[in-house]
mmCIF file of C-alpha atoms in Angstrom:
data_model
loop_
_atom_site.group_PDB
_atom_site.id
_atom_site.type_symbol
_atom_site.label_atom_id
_atom_site.label_comp_id
_atom_site.label_asym_id
_atom_site.label_seq_id
_atom_site.Cartn_x
_atom_site.Cartn_y
_atom_site.Cartn_z
ATOM 1 C CA MET Z 1 0.000 0.000 0.000
ATOM 2 C CA THR Z 2 2.755 2.429 1.080
ATOM 3 C CA THR Z 3 4.938 1.450 -1.864
ATOM 4 C CA ARG Z 4 2.062 2.034 -4.255
ATOM 5 C CA LEU Z 5 1.394 5.493 -2.758
ATOM 6 C CA ALA Z 6 5.081 6.361 -2.975
ATOM 7 C CA ARG Z 7 5.008 5.364 -6.658
ATOM 8 C CA TYR Z 8 1.947 7.544 -7.248
ATOM 9 C CA ALA Z 9 3.670 10.439 -5.479
ATOM 10 C CA ALA Z 10 6.779 10.006 -7.639
ATOM 11 C CA VAL Z 11 4.635 9.968 -10.813
ATOM 12 C CA VAL Z 12 2.780 13.117 -9.677
ATOM 13 C CA LEU Z 13 6.109 14.837 -8.913
ATOM 14 C CA ILE Z 14 7.601 13.929 -12.297
ATOM 15 C CA LEU Z 15 4.429 15.044 -14.128
ATOM 16 C CA GLY Z 16 4.403 18.300 -12.130
ATOM 17 C CA LEU Z 17 8.020 18.925 -13.064
ATOM 18 C CA ALA Z 18 7.309 18.160 -16.735
ATOM 19 C CA VAL Z 19 4.317 20.544 -16.809
ATOM 20 C CA THR Z 20 6.328 23.295 -15.060
ATOM 21 C CA LEU Z 21 9.249 22.947 -17.476
ATOM 22 C CA THR Z 22 6.924 22.835 -20.512
ATOM 23 C CA LEU Z 23 5.147 26.034 -19.415
ATOM 24 C CA ALA Z 24 8.451 27.728 -18.608
ATOM 25 C CA PHE Z 25 10.000 26.894 -21.993
ATOM 26 C CA ARG Z 26 6.867 27.906 -23.894
ATOM 27 C CA ARG Z 27 6.984 31.432 -22.436
ATOM 28 C CA ASP Z 28 8.416 34.120 -24.664
ATOM 29 C CA PRO Z 29 11.287 35.692 -22.698
ATOM 30 C CA HIS Z 30 10.657 38.987 -24.523
ATOM 31 C CA ASP Z 31 7.122 39.166 -23.192
ATOM 32 C CA ILE Z 32 7.192 39.181 -19.417
ATOM 33 C CA LYS Z 33 3.646 39.577 -18.127
ATOM 34 C CA THR Z 34 4.487 40.342 -14.529
ATOM 35 C CA GLY Z 35 4.409 43.820 -13.088
ATOM 36 C CA THR Z 36 2.921 46.635 -15.037
ATOM 37 C CA VAL Z 37 1.298 44.959 -18.065
ATOM 38 C CA GLY Z 38 -2.488 45.298 -17.883
ATOM 39 C CA LYS Z 39 -2.241 48.188 -15.422
ATOM 40 C CA PRO Z 40 -2.461 51.956 -15.986
ATOM 41 C CA ALA Z 41 0.816 53.323 -17.321
ATOM 42 C CA PRO Z 42 2.664 55.252 -14.598
ATOM 43 C CA ALA Z 43 2.462 58.986 -15.299
ATOM 44 C CA PHE Z 44 5.680 60.873 -15.870
ATOM 45 C CA ALA Z 45 6.982 64.300 -16.733
ATOM 46 C CA LEU Z 46 10.584 64.357 -17.932
ATOM 47 C CA PRO Z 47 12.743 66.963 -19.655
ATOM 48 C CA SER Z 48 13.018 66.574 -23.375
ATOM 49 C CA LEU Z 49 16.442 65.552 -24.665
ATOM 50 C CA THR Z 50 16.479 68.266 -27.281
ATOM 51 C CA ASP Z 51 15.269 71.462 -25.583
ATOM 52 C CA GLY Z 52 14.565 70.547 -21.947
ATOM 53 C CA SER Z 53 10.820 71.216 -22.261
ATOM 54 C CA MET Z 54 8.677 68.830 -20.237
ATOM 55 C CA VAL Z 55 7.435 65.650 -21.884
ATOM 56 C CA SER Z 56 4.565 64.059 -20.002
ATOM 57 C CA LEU Z 57 2.405 61.047 -20.664
ATOM 58 C CA ASP Z 58 -0.677 63.145 -19.900
ATOM 59 C CA GLN Z 59 -0.157 65.280 -22.985
ATOM 60 C CA TYR Z 60 -0.718 62.171 -25.137
ATOM 61 C CA LYS Z 61 -3.962 61.142 -23.451
ATOM 62 C CA GLY Z 62 -6.242 59.317 -25.899
ATOM 63 C CA LYS Z 63 -3.346 58.340 -28.158
ATOM 64 C CA ILE Z 64 -1.504 55.081 -28.532
ATOM 65 C CA VAL Z 65 1.945 55.514 -27.033
ATOM 66 C CA VAL Z 66 4.958 53.385 -27.847
ATOM 67 C CA LEU Z 67 7.396 54.015 -25.027
ATOM 68 C CA ASN Z 68 10.930 52.893 -25.782
ATOM 69 C CA PHE Z 69 13.653 52.840 -23.133
ATOM 70 C CA TRP Z 70 17.088 53.177 -24.705
ATOM 71 C CA SER Z 71 20.701 54.160 -24.089
ATOM 72 C CA SER Z 72 23.508 55.275 -26.372
ATOM 73 C CA TRP Z 73 25.803 52.577 -24.892
ATOM 74 C CA CYS Z 74 23.305 49.807 -25.613
ATOM 75 C CA ILE Z 75 24.174 47.870 -28.773
ATOM 76 C CA PRO Z 76 20.760 46.144 -29.129
ATOM 77 C CA CYS Z 77 19.210 49.647 -29.036
ATOM 78 C CA LYS Z 78 21.180 50.485 -32.163
ATOM 79 C CA GLU Z 79 20.020 47.209 -33.738
ATOM 80 C CA GLU Z 80 16.354 48.051 -33.211
ATOM 81 C CA ASN Z 81 16.694 51.666 -34.317
ATOM 82 C CA PRO Z 82 15.751 51.018 -38.010
ATOM 83 C CA ALA Z 83 12.490 49.366 -36.903
ATOM 84 C CA LEU Z 84 11.673 52.340 -34.672
ATOM 85 C CA THR Z 85 12.522 54.750 -37.490
ATOM 86 C CA ASP Z 86 10.200 52.886 -39.876
ATOM 87 C CA ALA Z 87 7.360 52.908 -37.354
ATOM 88 C CA TRP Z 88 7.950 56.597 -36.657
ATOM 89 C CA GLU Z 89 7.791 57.450 -40.360
ATOM 90 C CA ARG Z 90 4.711 55.289 -40.901
ATOM 91 C CA TYR Z 91 2.638 56.662 -37.988
ATOM 92 C CA ARG Z 92 3.881 60.228 -37.847
ATOM 93 C CA GLY Z 93 0.970 62.625 -37.350
ATOM 94 C CA THR Z 94 -1.521 59.855 -36.549
ATOM 95 C CA ASP Z 95 -3.016 58.605 -33.299
ATOM 96 C CA VAL Z 96 0.251 56.790 -32.542
ATOM 97 C CA VAL Z 97 3.115 58.455 -30.692
ATOM 98 C CA LEU Z 98 6.631 57.168 -30.251
ATOM 99 C CA ILE Z 99 8.473 58.405 -27.169
ATOM 100 C CA GLY Z 100 11.997 57.466 -26.227
ATOM 101 C CA VAL Z 101 13.152 57.466 -22.613
ATOM 102 C CA VAL Z 102 16.890 57.737 -22.098
ATOM 103 C CA PHE Z 103 17.972 55.120 -19.570
ATOM 104 C CA GLN Z 104 21.148 55.437 -17.468
ATOM 105 C CA ASP Z 105 22.920 57.694 -19.900
ATOM 106 C CA THR Z 106 24.310 61.208 -20.093
ATOM 107 C CA LYS Z 107 22.544 63.974 -21.948
ATOM 108 C CA ASP Z 108 25.507 64.596 -24.250
ATOM 109 C CA ALA Z 109 25.970 60.943 -25.204
ATOM 110 C CA ALA Z 110 22.232 60.556 -25.820
ATOM 111 C CA ARG Z 111 22.080 63.724 -27.947
ATOM 112 C CA ASP Z 112 25.074 62.586 -29.955
ATOM 113 C CA TYR Z 113 23.422 59.185 -30.511
ATOM 114 C CA THR Z 114 20.129 60.643 -31.787
ATOM 115 C CA ALA Z 115 21.986 63.085 -34.043
ATOM 116 C CA ARG Z 116 24.165 60.310 -35.465
ATOM 117 C CA LEU Z 117 21.198 58.009 -36.176
ATOM 118 C CA GLY Z 118 18.946 60.836 -37.342
ATOM 119 C CA ASN Z 119 16.179 60.091 -34.809
ATOM 120 C CA THR Z 120 13.601 62.863 -34.799
ATOM 121 C CA TRP Z 121 10.974 61.496 -32.430
ATOM 122 C CA THR Z 122 10.732 62.870 -28.895
ATOM 123 C CA SER Z 123 13.076 61.472 -26.312
ATOM 124 C CA ALA Z 124 13.115 62.395 -22.641
ATOM 125 C CA LEU Z 125 15.822 62.101 -19.997
ATOM 126 C CA ASP Z 126 15.138 59.869 -16.989
ATOM 127 C CA ASP Z 127 18.173 60.932 -14.975
ATOM 128 C CA SER Z 128 17.083 59.459 -11.655
ATOM 129 C CA GLY Z 129 15.796 56.251 -13.269
ATOM 130 C CA THR Z 130 12.510 56.626 -11.362
ATOM 131 C CA VAL Z 131 10.337 56.359 -14.470
ATOM 132 C CA ALA Z 132 12.130 53.200 -15.594
ATOM 133 C CA LEU Z 133 11.677 51.690 -12.133
ATOM 134 C CA GLY Z 134 7.989 52.626 -12.208
ATOM 135 C CA TYR Z 135 7.550 50.710 -15.458
ATOM 136 C CA GLY Z 136 9.577 47.744 -14.181
ATOM 137 C CA VAL Z 137 12.394 48.107 -16.688
ATOM 138 C CA PHE Z 138 15.193 45.538 -16.406
ATOM 139 C CA GLY Z 139 17.515 47.107 -18.946
ATOM 140 C CA PRO Z 140 17.499 48.738 -22.366
ATOM 141 C CA PRO Z 141 16.036 48.291 -24.856
ATOM 142 C CA GLU Z 142 12.512 47.772 -23.591
ATOM 143 C CA THR Z 143 9.357 48.841 -25.373
ATOM 144 C CA TYR Z 144 5.908 49.362 -23.845
ATOM 145 C CA PHE Z 145 2.657 49.565 -25.799
ATOM 146 C CA ILE Z 146 0.234 51.896 -24.059
ATOM 147 C CA GLY Z 147 -3.355 51.947 -25.302
ATOM 148 C CA ALA Z 148 -5.556 54.991 -25.824
ATOM 149 C CA ASP Z 149 -7.125 54.120 -22.457
ATOM 150 C CA GLY Z 150 -3.758 54.655 -20.756
ATOM 151 C CA VAL Z 151 -3.296 50.984 -19.884
ATOM 152 C CA ILE Z 152 -0.080 49.120 -20.699
ATOM 153 C CA ALA Z 153 -1.162 46.494 -23.194
ATOM 154 C CA GLY Z 154 2.198 44.891 -23.856
ATOM 155 C CA ARG Z 155 5.878 44.957 -23.222
ATOM 156 C CA HIS Z 156 8.817 43.800 -25.278
ATOM 157 C CA ILE Z 157 12.164 43.128 -23.676
ATOM 158 C CA GLY Z 158 15.202 43.317 -25.934
ATOM 159 C CA PRO Z 159 15.567 44.707 -29.460
ATOM 160 C CA ILE Z 160 12.216 44.970 -31.159
ATOM 161 C CA ASP Z 161 11.681 44.176 -34.847
ATOM 162 C CA GLU Z 162 9.374 45.982 -37.243
ATOM 163 C CA GLN Z 163 6.793 43.188 -37.340
ATOM 164 C CA THR Z 164 6.415 43.087 -33.547
ATOM 165 C CA LEU Z 165 6.122 46.860 -33.457
ATOM 166 C CA LEU Z 166 3.468 46.976 -36.180
ATOM 167 C CA THR Z 167 1.511 44.086 -34.670
ATOM 168 C CA GLY Z 168 1.545 45.754 -31.240
ATOM 169 C CA ILE Z 169 0.448 49.106 -32.631
ATOM 170 C CA GLU Z 170 -2.211 47.749 -34.991
ATOM 171 C CA THR Z 171 -3.720 45.543 -32.278
ATOM 172 C CA LEU Z 172 -4.146 48.630 -30.115
ATOM 173 C CA ARG Z 173 -5.539 50.695 -32.983
ATOM 174 C CA LYS Z 174 -8.131 48.012 -33.748
ATOM 175 C CA GLY Z 175 -9.045 47.863 -30.064
ATOM 176 C CA ALA Z 176 -9.414 51.645 -29.951
ATOM 177 C CA ARG Z 177 -11.731 51.671 -33.002
ATOM 178 C CA GLN Z 178 -14.092 49.032 -31.579
ATOM 179 C CA MET W 1 21.588 40.819 48.471
ATOM 180 C CA LEU W 2 22.804 38.559 45.651
ATOM 181 C CA LEU W 3 19.277 38.351 44.274
ATOM 182 C CA CYS W 4 19.017 42.142 44.190
ATOM 183 C CA ALA W 5 22.335 42.393 42.349
ATOM 184 C CA ALA W 6 21.186 39.782 39.823
ATOM 185 C CA ILE W 7 17.887 41.594 39.254
ATOM 186 C CA VAL W 8 19.679 44.930 38.788
ATOM 187 C CA THR W 9 22.202 43.348 36.372
ATOM 188 C CA VAL W 10 19.508 41.644 34.284
ATOM 189 C CA SER W 11 17.431 44.828 34.204
ATOM 190 C CA LEU W 12 20.420 46.890 33.084
ATOM 191 C CA VAL W 13 21.312 44.400 30.326
ATOM 192 C CA ALA W 14 17.677 44.256 29.161
ATOM 193 C CA TRP W 15 17.505 48.056 29.130
ATOM 194 C CA ALA W 16 20.764 48.344 27.168
ATOM 195 C CA ALA W 17 19.650 45.687 24.670
ATOM 196 C CA ARG W 18 16.174 47.151 24.138
ATOM 197 C CA PRO W 19 15.211 47.608 20.464
ATOM 198 C CA GLN W 20 16.376 50.973 19.222
ATOM 199 C CA PRO W 21 14.126 53.056 16.980
ATOM 200 C CA LEU W 22 15.253 52.699 13.360
ATOM 201 C CA THR W 23 16.749 55.729 11.699
ATOM 202 C CA ALA W 24 15.831 56.617 8.119
ATOM 203 C CA ALA W 25 19.182 55.209 6.949
ATOM 204 C CA ASP W 26 18.501 51.944 8.811
ATOM 205 C CA ARG W 27 15.142 51.649 7.073
ATOM 206 C CA VAL W 28 16.697 52.318 3.667
ATOM 207 C CA ASP W 29 19.303 49.606 4.377
ATOM 208 C CA ARG W 30 16.681 47.133 5.541
ATOM 209 C CA ILE W 31 14.318 47.647 2.600
ATOM 210 C CA SER W 32 17.219 47.636 0.104
ATOM 211 C CA ALA W 33 18.384 44.311 1.546
ATOM 212 C CA GLU W 34 14.920 42.834 0.902
ATOM 213 C CA LEU W 35 14.746 43.948 -2.738
ATOM 214 C CA ARG W 36 16.312 41.987 -5.592
ATOM 215 C CA CYS W 37 18.581 43.855 -7.984
ATOM 216 C CA PRO W 38 16.875 43.247 -11.368
ATOM 217 C CA VAL W 39 20.099 43.270 -13.376
ATOM 218 C CA CYS W 40 22.177 41.064 -11.034
ATOM 219 C CA GLN W 41 22.388 37.368 -10.297
ATOM 220 C CA GLY W 42 20.848 36.829 -6.879
ATOM 221 C CA LEU W 43 22.098 40.067 -5.342
ATOM 222 C CA SER W 44 20.052 42.426 -3.230
ATOM 223 C CA VAL W 45 19.828 46.126 -4.001
ATOM 224 C CA ALA W 46 21.888 46.755 -0.847
ATOM 225 C CA ASP W 47 24.701 44.481 -2.061
ATOM 226 C CA SER W 48 24.830 45.459 -5.724
ATOM 227 C CA PRO W 49 27.032 48.279 -7.038
ATOM 228 C CA SER W 50 25.051 48.474 -10.312
ATOM 229 C CA GLU W 51 23.468 51.674 -11.607
ATOM 230 C CA THR W 52 19.987 50.142 -11.394
ATOM 231 C CA ALA W 53 20.513 49.142 -7.762
ATOM 232 C CA ARG W 54 21.754 52.660 -7.002
ATOM 233 C CA SER W 55 18.610 54.124 -8.595
ATOM 234 C CA MET W 56 16.429 51.749 -6.592
ATOM 235 C CA ARG W 57 18.214 52.619 -3.367
ATOM 236 C CA ALA W 58 17.828 56.331 -4.106
ATOM 237 C CA LEU W 59 14.110 55.816 -4.738
ATOM 238 C CA VAL W 60 13.764 53.917 -1.438
ATOM 239 C CA ALA W 61 15.528 56.782 0.367
ATOM 240 C CA GLU W 62 13.229 59.296 -1.337
ATOM 241 C CA ARG W 63 10.123 57.359 -0.303
ATOM 242 C CA VAL W 64 11.358 57.000 3.290
ATOM 243 C CA ALA W 65 11.967 60.761 3.392
ATOM 244 C CA GLU W 66 8.417 61.300 2.083
ATOM 245 C CA GLY W 67 7.120 59.379 5.094
ATOM 246 C CA ARG W 68 5.957 56.228 3.284
ATOM 247 C CA THR W 69 5.787 53.016 5.306
ATOM 248 C CA ASP W 70 8.009 50.027 4.537
ATOM 249 C CA ASP W 71 5.006 48.113 3.182
ATOM 250 C CA GLU W 72 4.068 50.975 0.860
ATOM 251 C CA ILE W 73 7.617 51.151 -0.498
ATOM 252 C CA ARG W 74 7.816 47.384 -1.047
ATOM 253 C CA ALA W 75 4.380 47.463 -2.699
ATOM 254 C CA GLU W 76 5.554 50.138 -5.155
ATOM 255 C CA PHE W 77 8.353 47.864 -6.395
ATOM 256 C CA VAL W 78 6.041 44.837 -6.465
ATOM 257 C CA ARG W 79 3.619 46.828 -8.659
ATOM 258 C CA SER W 80 6.428 47.392 -11.176
ATOM 259 C CA TYR W 81 8.275 44.083 -11.085
ATOM 260 C CA GLY W 82 5.902 41.614 -9.424
ATOM 261 C CA ASP W 83 6.612 39.517 -6.313
ATOM 262 C CA TRP W 84 9.849 38.458 -7.985
ATOM 263 C CA ILE W 85 11.465 41.705 -6.841
ATOM 264 C CA LEU W 86 11.251 40.576 -3.210
ATOM 265 C CA LEU W 87 14.109 38.287 -2.204
ATOM 266 C CA SER W 88 11.740 36.547 0.240
ATOM 267 C CA PRO W 89 8.533 35.978 -1.713
ATOM 268 C CA PRO W 90 5.254 36.264 0.234
ATOM 269 C CA LEU W 91 3.748 32.965 1.343
ATOM 270 C CA LEU W 92 0.464 33.543 -0.491
ATOM 271 C CA SER W 93 1.863 33.882 -4.015
ATOM 272 C CA PRO W 94 2.951 31.482 -6.771
ATOM 273 C CA ASN W 95 6.546 32.050 -5.672
ATOM 274 C CA GLY W 96 5.475 31.253 -2.103
ATOM 275 C CA LEU W 97 5.782 27.584 -3.131
ATOM 276 C CA VAL W 98 9.471 27.870 -2.211
ATOM 277 C CA TRP W 99 8.340 28.058 1.417
ATOM 278 C CA LEU W 100 5.645 25.397 1.145
ATOM 279 C CA ALA W 101 7.494 22.765 -0.910
ATOM 280 C CA PRO W 102 9.999 21.743 1.832
ATOM 281 C CA LEU W 103 7.195 21.612 4.423
ATOM 282 C CA LEU W 104 5.088 19.436 2.114
ATOM 283 C CA ALA W 105 8.077 17.162 1.446
ATOM 284 C CA ILE W 106 8.760 16.803 5.192
ATOM 285 C CA ALA W 107 5.080 16.107 5.898
ATOM 286 C CA PHE W 108 4.965 13.458 3.155
ATOM 287 C CA GLY W 109 8.170 11.817 4.452
ATOM 288 C CA ALA W 110 6.834 11.822 8.016
ATOM 289 C CA TRP W 111 3.579 10.270 6.822
ATOM 290 C CA LEU W 112 5.500 7.517 4.968
ATOM 291 C CA ALA W 113 7.633 6.824 8.049
ATOM 292 C CA TRP W 114 4.534 6.702 10.255
ATOM 293 C CA ARG W 115 2.839 4.264 7.865
ATOM 294 C CA ARG W 116 5.903 2.048 7.848
ATOM 295 C CA ALA W 117 6.220 2.104 11.651
ATOM 296 C CA ARG W 118 2.555 1.163 12.040
ATOM 297 C CA ALA W 119 2.620 -1.662 9.523
ATOM 298 C CA PRO W 120 2.455 -5.111 11.232
ATOM 299 C CA ALA W 121 5.623 -7.171 11.215
ATOM 300 C CA PRO W 122 5.596 -9.698 8.360
ATOM 301 C CA VAL W 123 4.334 -13.099 9.537
ATOM 302 C CA PRO W 124 6.523 -15.990 8.404
ATOM 303 C CA ALA W 125 4.620 -18.131 5.948
ATOM 304 C CA GLU W 126 3.618 -21.596 7.052
ATOM 305 C CA ILE W 127 5.527 -24.364 5.329
ATOM 306 C CA SER W 128 3.644 -27.141 3.646
ATOM 307 C CA PRO W 129 3.784 -30.736 4.947
ATOM 308 C CA ALA W 130 5.799 -31.738 1.875
ATOM 309 C CA GLU W 131 8.366 -28.971 2.573
ATOM 310 C CA ARG W 132 8.512 -29.974 6.243
ATOM 311 C CA ALA W 133 9.153 -33.627 5.249
ATOM 312 C CA GLU W 134 11.907 -32.495 2.854
ATOM 313 C CA LEU W 135 13.523 -30.334 5.545
ATOM 314 C CA GLU W 136 13.396 -33.174 8.071
ATOM 315 C CA SER W 137 15.010 -35.523 5.600
ATOM 316 C CA LEU W 138 17.771 -32.985 4.917
ATOM 317 C CA VAL W 139 18.403 -32.482 8.659
ATOM 318 C CA ALA W 140 18.437 -36.253 9.172
ATOM 319 C CA ALA W 141 20.949 -36.643 6.348
ATOM 320 C CA GLU W 142 23.214 -33.986 7.944
ATOM 321 C CA GLU W 143 23.176 -35.668 11.387
ATOM 322 C CA PRO W 144 25.955 -38.141 11.982
#
């Protein structure tokens, strides 16, 4: 009787381990659901990288915001820059806004980076890192998709490609139209 | 006389060892030691020299200065990073299994041991008359 129960327990343990590992390996490491996803985007007001004027999330109320945390020292940020540029060109002047947040970087290095790559979308300086901590950023690059309702709909960790960007934006646009 | 001296000594030691009110810096240290550095391998914010840990520590200090309670400060980080950010996950959370699993394993082991201890000793099986006759013949053959 005891031996049989011990066997059942071993089978349950092995199955539990298998299910846990399967679920863990199926999860996309770029799409961590914990923390801020599904919750209202933390408000912020940061100085613009270009002229120091304040950039706040409130001023984009009702728009879809793609918030990208980046640094000039981050090589994957440079890798994803063409995808961001394409999205910026495609949605410029629409209901979609792209905002960069400079993460753990100096103003001069960040300005030099944007000038070199020709980035013209708004970027803001998060000197204290408080905004990044509020969003639950692990490290650059990280991109957040904020819906017109102000809720964080998705998050991408690591360099983002054009397809992921477009899918994220279009999903939110469809949701906003319905 | 000796009793009085003992009472006075114990009272003095107890008074000297009484819990001291925590300073703001103590609270920052304590909360930082409970938070995981998100960019490190198993290091607390208090132990990590990384830029992110420094930012987190500065934010903790800011919140302490604002008069927030320890729970409020921890909750702010949990809102951003989930329970994962706490080095000791709360019991009532998916990560709380790390506390429960050893207890469950011990309970299961104790239950198995108890079952085994209670099980009746195995009764030797009766031998058949044919086996008995064979044994007797073998014993007889061995005897001089």
